mmCIF file of C-alpha atoms in Angstrom:
data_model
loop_
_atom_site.group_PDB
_atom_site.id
_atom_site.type_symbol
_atom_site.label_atom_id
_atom_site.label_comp_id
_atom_site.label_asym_id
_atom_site.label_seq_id
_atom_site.Cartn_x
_atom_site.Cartn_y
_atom_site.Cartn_z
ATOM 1 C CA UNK A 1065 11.137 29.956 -26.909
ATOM 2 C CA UNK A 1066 9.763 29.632 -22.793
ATOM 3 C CA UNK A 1067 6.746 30.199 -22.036
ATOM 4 C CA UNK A 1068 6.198 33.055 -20.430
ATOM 5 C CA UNK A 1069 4.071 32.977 -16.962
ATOM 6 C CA UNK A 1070 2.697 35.851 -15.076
ATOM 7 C CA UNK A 1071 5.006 36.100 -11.902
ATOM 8 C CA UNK A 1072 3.408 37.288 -8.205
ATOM 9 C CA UNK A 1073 5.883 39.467 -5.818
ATOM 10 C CA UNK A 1074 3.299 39.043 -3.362
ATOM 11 C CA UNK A 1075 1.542 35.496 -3.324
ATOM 12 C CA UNK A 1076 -0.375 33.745 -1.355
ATOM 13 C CA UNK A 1077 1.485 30.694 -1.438
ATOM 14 C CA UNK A 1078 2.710 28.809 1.600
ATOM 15 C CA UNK A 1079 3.925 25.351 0.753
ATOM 16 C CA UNK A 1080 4.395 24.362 -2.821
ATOM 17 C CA UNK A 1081 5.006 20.211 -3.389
ATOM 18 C CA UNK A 1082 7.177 18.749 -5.790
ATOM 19 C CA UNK A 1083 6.764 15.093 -5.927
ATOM 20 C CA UNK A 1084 8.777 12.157 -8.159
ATOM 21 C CA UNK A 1085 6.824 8.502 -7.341
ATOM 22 C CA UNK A 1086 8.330 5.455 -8.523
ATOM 23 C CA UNK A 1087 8.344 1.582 -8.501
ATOM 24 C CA UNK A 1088 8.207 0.548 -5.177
ATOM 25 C CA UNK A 1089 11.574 -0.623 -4.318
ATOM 26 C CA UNK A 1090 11.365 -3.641 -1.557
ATOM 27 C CA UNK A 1091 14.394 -3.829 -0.231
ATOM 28 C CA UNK A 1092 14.067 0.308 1.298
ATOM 29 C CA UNK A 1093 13.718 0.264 4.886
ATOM 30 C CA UNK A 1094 13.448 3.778 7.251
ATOM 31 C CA UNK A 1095 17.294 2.597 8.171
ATOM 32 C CA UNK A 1096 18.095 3.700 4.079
ATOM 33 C CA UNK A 1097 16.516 7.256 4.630
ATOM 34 C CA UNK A 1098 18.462 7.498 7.933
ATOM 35 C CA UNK A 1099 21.577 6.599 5.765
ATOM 36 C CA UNK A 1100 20.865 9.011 3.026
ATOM 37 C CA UNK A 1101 19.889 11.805 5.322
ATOM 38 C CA UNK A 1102 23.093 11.612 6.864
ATOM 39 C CA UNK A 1103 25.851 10.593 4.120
ATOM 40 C CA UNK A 1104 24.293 12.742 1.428
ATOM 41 C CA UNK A 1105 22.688 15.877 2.906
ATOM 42 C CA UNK A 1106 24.916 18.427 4.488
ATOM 43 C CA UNK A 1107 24.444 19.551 8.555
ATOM 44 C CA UNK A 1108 21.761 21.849 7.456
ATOM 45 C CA UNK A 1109 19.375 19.299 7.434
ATOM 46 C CA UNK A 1110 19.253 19.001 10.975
ATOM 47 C CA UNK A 1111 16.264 17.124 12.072
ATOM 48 C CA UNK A 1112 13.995 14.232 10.989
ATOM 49 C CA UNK A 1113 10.983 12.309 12.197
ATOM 50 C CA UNK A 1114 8.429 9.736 11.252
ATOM 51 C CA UNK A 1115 5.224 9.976 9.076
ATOM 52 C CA UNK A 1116 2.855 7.295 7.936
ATOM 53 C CA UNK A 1117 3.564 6.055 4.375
ATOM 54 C CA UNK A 1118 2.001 7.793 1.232
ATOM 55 C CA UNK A 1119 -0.013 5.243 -0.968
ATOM 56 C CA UNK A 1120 0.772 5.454 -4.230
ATOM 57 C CA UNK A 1121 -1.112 7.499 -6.748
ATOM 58 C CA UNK A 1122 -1.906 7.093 -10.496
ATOM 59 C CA UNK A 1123 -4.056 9.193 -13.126
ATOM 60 C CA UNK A 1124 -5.824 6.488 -15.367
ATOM 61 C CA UNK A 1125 -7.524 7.407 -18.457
ATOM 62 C CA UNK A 1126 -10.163 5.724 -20.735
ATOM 63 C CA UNK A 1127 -10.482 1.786 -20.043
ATOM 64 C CA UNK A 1128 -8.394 2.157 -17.243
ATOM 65 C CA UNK A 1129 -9.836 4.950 -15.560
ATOM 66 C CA UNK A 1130 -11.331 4.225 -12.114
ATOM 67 C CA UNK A 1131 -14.230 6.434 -10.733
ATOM 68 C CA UNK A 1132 -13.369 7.362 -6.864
ATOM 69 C CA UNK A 1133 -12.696 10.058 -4.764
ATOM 70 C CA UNK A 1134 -10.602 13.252 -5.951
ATOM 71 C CA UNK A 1135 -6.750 12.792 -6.177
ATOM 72 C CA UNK A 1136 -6.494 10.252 -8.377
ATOM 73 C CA UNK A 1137 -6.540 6.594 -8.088
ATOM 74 C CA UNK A 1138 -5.174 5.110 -5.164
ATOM 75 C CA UNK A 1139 -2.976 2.114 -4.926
ATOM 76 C CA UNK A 1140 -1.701 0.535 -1.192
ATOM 77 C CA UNK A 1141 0.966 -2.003 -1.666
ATOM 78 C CA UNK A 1142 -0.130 -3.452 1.500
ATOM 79 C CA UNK A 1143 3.533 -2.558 3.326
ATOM 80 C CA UNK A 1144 3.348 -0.079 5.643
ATOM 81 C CA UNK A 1145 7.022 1.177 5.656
ATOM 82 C CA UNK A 1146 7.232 4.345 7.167
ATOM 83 C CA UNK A 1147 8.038 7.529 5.468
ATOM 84 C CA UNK A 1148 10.459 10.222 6.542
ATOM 85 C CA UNK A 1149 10.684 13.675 6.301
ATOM 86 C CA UNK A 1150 14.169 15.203 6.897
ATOM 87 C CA UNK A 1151 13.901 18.944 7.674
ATOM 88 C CA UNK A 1152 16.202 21.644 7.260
ATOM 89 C CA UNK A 1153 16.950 23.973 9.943
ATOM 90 C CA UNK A 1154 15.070 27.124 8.545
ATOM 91 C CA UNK A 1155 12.233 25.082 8.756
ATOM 92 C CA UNK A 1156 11.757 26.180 4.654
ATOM 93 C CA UNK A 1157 12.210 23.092 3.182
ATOM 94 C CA UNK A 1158 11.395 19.599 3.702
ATOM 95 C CA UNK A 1159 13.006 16.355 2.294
ATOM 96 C CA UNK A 1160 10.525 13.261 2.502
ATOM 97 C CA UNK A 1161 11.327 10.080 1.142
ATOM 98 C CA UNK A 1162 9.636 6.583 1.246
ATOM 99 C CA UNK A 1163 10.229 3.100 -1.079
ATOM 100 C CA UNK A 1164 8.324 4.706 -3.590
ATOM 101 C CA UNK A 1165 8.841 8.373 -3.582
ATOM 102 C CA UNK A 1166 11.115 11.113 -3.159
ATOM 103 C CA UNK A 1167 9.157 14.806 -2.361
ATOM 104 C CA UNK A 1168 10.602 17.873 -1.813
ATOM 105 C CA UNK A 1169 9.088 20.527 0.030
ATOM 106 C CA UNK A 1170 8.799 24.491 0.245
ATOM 107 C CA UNK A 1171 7.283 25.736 3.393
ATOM 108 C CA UNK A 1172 6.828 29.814 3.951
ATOM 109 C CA UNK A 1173 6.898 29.483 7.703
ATOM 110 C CA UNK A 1174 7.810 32.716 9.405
ATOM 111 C CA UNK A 1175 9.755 33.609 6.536
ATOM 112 C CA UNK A 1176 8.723 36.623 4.311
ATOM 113 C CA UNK A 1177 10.664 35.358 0.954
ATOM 114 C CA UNK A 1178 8.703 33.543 -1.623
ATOM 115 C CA UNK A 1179 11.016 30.430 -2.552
ATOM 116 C CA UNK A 1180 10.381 30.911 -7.330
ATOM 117 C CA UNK A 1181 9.217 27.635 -8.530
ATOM 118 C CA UNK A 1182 12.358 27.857 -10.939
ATOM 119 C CA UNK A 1183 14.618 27.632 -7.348
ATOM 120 C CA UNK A 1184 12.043 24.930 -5.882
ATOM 121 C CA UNK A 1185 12.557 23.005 -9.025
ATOM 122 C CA UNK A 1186 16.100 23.299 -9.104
ATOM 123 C CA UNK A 1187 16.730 22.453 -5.505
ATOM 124 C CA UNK A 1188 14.723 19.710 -5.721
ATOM 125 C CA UNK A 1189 16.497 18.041 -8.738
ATOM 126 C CA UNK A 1190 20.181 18.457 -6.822
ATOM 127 C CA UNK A 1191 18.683 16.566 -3.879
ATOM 128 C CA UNK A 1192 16.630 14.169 -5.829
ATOM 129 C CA UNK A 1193 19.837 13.196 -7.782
ATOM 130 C CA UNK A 1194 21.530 12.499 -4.494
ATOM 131 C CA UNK A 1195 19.088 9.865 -3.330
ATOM 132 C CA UNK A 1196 19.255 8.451 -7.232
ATOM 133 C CA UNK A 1197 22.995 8.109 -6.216
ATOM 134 C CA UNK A 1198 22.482 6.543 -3.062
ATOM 135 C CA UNK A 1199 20.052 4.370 -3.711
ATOM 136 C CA UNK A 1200 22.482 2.718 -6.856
ATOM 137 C CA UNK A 1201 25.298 2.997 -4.379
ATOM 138 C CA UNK A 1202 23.504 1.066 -1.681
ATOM 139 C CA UNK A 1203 22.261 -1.741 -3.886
ATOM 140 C CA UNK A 1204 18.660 -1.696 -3.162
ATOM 141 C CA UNK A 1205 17.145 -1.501 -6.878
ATOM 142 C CA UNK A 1206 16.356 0.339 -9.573
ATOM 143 C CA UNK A 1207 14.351 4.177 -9.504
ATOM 144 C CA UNK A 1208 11.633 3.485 -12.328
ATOM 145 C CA UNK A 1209 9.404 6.283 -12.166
ATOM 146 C CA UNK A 1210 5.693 6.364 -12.857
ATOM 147 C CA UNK A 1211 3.938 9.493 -11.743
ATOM 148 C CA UNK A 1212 5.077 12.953 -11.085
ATOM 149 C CA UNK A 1213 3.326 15.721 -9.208
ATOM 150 C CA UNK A 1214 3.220 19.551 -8.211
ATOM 151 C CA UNK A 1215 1.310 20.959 -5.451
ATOM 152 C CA UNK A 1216 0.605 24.738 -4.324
ATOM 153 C CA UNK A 1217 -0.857 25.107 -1.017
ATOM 154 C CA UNK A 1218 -2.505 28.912 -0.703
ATOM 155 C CA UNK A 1219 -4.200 30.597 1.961
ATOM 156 C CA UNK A 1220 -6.423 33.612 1.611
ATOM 157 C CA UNK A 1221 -6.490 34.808 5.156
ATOM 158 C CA UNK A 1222 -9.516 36.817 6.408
ATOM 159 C CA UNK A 1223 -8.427 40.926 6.462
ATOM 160 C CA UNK A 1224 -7.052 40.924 3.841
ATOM 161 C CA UNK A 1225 -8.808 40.624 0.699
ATOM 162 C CA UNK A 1226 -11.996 39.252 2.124
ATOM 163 C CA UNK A 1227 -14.066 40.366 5.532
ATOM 164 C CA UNK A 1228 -17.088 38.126 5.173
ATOM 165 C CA UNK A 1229 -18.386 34.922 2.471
ATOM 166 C CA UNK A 1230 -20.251 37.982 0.502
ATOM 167 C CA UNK A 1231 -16.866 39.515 -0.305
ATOM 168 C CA UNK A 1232 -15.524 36.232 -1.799
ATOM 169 C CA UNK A 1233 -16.683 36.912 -5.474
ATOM 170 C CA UNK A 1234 -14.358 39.531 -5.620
ATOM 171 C CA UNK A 1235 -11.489 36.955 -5.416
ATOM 172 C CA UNK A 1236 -13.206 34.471 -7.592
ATOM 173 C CA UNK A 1237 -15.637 36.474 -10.062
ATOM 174 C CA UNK A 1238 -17.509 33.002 -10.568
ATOM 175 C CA UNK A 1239 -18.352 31.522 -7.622
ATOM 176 C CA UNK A 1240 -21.427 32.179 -6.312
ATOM 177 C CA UNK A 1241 -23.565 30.199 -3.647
ATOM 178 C CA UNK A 1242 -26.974 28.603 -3.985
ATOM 179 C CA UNK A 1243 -30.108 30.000 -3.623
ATOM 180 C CA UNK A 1244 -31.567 29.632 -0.305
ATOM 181 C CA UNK A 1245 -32.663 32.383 2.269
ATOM 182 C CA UNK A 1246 -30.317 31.633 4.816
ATOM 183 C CA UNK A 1247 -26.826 33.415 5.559
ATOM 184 C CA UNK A 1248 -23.779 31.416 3.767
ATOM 185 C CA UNK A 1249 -20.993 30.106 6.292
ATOM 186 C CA UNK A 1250 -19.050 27.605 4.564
ATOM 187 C CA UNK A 1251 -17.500 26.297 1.246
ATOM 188 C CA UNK A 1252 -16.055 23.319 -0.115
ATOM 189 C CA UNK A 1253 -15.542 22.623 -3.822
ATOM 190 C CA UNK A 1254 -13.526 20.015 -6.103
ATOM 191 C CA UNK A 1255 -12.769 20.142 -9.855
ATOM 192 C CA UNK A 1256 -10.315 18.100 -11.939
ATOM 193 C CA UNK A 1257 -9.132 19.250 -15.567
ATOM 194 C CA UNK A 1258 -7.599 17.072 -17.707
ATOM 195 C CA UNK A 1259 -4.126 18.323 -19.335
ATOM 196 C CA UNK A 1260 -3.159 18.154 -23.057
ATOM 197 C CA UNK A 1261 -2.864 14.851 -24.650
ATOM 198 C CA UNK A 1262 -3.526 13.080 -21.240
ATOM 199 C CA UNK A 1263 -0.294 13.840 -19.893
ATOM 200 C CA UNK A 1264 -2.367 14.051 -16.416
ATOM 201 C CA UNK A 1265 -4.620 16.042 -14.457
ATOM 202 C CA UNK A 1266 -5.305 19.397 -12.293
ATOM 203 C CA UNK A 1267 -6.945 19.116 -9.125
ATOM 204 C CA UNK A 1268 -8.386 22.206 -7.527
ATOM 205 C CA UNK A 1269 -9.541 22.454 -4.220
ATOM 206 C CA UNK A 1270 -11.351 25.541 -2.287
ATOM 207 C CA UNK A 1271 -12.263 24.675 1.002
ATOM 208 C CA UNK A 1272 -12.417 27.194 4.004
ATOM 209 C CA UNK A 1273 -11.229 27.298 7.394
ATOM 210 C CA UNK A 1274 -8.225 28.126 9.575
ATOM 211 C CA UNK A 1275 -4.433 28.127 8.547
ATOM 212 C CA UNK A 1276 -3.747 25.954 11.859
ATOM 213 C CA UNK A 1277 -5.643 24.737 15.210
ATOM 214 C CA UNK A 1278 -5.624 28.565 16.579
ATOM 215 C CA UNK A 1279 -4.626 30.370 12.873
ATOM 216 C CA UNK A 1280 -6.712 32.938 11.691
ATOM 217 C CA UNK A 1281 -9.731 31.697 9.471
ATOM 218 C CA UNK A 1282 -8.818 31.728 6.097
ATOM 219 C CA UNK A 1283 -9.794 30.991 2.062
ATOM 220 C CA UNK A 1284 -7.469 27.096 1.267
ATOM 221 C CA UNK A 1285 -6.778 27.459 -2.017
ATOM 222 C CA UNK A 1286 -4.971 23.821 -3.430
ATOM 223 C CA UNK A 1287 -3.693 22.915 -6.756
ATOM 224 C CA UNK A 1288 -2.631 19.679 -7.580
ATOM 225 C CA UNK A 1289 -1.279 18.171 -10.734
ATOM 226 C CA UNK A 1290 -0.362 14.875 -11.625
ATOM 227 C CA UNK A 1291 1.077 12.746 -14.436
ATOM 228 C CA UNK A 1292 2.280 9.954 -16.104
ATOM 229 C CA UNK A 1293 6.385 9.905 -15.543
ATOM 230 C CA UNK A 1294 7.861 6.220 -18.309
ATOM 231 C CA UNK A 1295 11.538 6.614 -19.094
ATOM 232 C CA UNK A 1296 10.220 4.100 -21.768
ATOM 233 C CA UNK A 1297 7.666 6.136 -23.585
ATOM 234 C CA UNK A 1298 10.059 9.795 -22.723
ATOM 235 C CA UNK A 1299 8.057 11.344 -19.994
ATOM 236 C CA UNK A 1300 10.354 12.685 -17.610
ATOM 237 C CA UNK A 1301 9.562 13.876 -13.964
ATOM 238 C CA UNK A 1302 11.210 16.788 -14.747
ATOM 239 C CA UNK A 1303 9.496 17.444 -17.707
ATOM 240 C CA UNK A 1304 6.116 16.804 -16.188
ATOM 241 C CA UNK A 1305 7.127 19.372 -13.161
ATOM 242 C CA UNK A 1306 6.930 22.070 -16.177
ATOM 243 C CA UNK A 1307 3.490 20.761 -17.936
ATOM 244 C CA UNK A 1308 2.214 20.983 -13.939
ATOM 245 C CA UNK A 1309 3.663 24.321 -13.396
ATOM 246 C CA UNK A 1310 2.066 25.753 -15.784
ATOM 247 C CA UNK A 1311 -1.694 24.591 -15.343
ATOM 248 C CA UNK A 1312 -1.304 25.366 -11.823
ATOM 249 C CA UNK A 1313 -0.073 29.184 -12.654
ATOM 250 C CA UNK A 1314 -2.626 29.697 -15.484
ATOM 251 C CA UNK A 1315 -5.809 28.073 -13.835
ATOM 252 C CA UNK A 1316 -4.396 30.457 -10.529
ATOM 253 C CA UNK A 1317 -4.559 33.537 -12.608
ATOM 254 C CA UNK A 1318 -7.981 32.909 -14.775
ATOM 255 C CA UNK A 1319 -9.720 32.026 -11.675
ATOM 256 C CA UNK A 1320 -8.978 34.545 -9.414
ATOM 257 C CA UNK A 1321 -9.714 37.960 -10.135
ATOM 258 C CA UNK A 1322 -7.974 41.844 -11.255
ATOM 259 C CA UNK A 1323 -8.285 42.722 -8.070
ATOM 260 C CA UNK A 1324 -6.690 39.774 -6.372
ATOM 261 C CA UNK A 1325 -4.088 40.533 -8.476
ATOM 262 C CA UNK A 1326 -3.428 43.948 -7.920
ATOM 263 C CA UNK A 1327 -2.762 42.729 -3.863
ATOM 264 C CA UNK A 1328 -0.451 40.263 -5.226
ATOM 265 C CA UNK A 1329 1.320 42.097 -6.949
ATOM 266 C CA UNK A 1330 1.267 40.280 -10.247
ATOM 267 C CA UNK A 1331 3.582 41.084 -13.157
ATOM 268 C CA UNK A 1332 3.944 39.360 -16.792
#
């Protein structure tokens, strides 16, 4: 039987990240995402431009675990190709690929409808199996993944469930600041959970500021998980999207509060 998730009408989300990395394939060059961007997608996806290129990223446990900043430990394969990111003309969702990931994108923009995770997922698995198909097609190697990831980007904007830092325990019943006599302006905090059996971990990041260079000033609420993805030992991207899914939805819920919930309009 599926699990069943609590479900928000009303959420705060504004990007959410779905992410397959793989075996850096050597013979990809930005002339193969042109290709693919205009052979495979339809005229909806209207635009494209250059980013720099993603290192990769791995989740290492015992003897192989390396102590470093959060996110998991970097690896730079020391070629710089260029990633791009193929938009559609909505400006909802984003197509980026590089030689050693594929990432699809949600973006709420100035739209009002909440893209489910259940649509995210599926529209990312009919374009992902496109650039599988092109990528055999064009002869440039083999898609061995490694790592899979899921990202939800929230922001808490000031006015609406929070005026001032003294009203942010009533979003997140734990947090409190440390002692000290002066008045509290700022927060930044990192944690990292580790899912069951080591299939990964959750990153969860609170940071304030503003949603853009003039945005309003807001709460950044990020969760970010990451796994293992072997064809060889059975751990499917896919499969790992759902494992990720749900630590990000019930870490969301136990950390933020009743109340918080209420405004977003949660529902089992």
């Amino acid at each position: 039987m599926a699990e069943t998730f609590p479900k928000y009408d009303n959420p705060p989300v504004v990007e959410t990240v779905l992410s397959a990395q793989f075996a850096r394939l050597p013979k990809f060059r930005t002339a193969h995402a042109g290709c693919f961007w205009k052979s495979a997608l339809d005229e909806t996806w209207n635009s494209a431009n250059d980013a720099p290129r993603l290192d990769d990223s791995f989740e290492r446990f015992g003897d192989e675990r390396v102590w470093g900043p959060p996110g998991g430990f970097r690896f730079s394969t020391g070629v710089e190709a260029q990633r791009t990111q193929i938009v559609r003309a909505d400006a909802t969702r984003m197509i980026q690929v590089q030689d050693s990931r594929f990432i699809y994108n949600w973006q709420k923009g100035q739209s009002i409808i909440y893209a489910s995770y259940d649509s995210t997922r599926k529209e990312f698995g009919e374009s992902y199996a496109k650039f599988k198909e092109f990528i055999k097609a064009s002869d440039i190697g083999e898609i061995e993944e490694n790592q899979w990831e899921v990202t939800y980007q929230n922001h808490l904007v000031k006015g609406e469930l929070w005026d001032s830092p003294k009203d942010w325990r009533s979003i997140f019943p734990w947090f409190n600041f440390p002692a000290s006599s002066l008045r509290p302006d700022f927060v930044l905090g990192r944690w990292a959970f580790v899912l069951p059996e080591d299939r990964g971990r959750l990153h969860v990041t609170v940071n304030f500021g503003r949603t853009s260079l003039t945005g309003p000033e807001a709460i950044i609420l990020e969760l970010t998980a990451r796994g293992t993805a072997s064809s060889q030992a059975g751990f499917s991207v896919l499969e790992g999207f759902e494992i990720g899914h749900a630590a990000i939805v019930w870490t969301f819920t136990k950390m933020t509060s009743d109340r918080a919930h209420i405004h977003w309009k949660m529902r089992d």
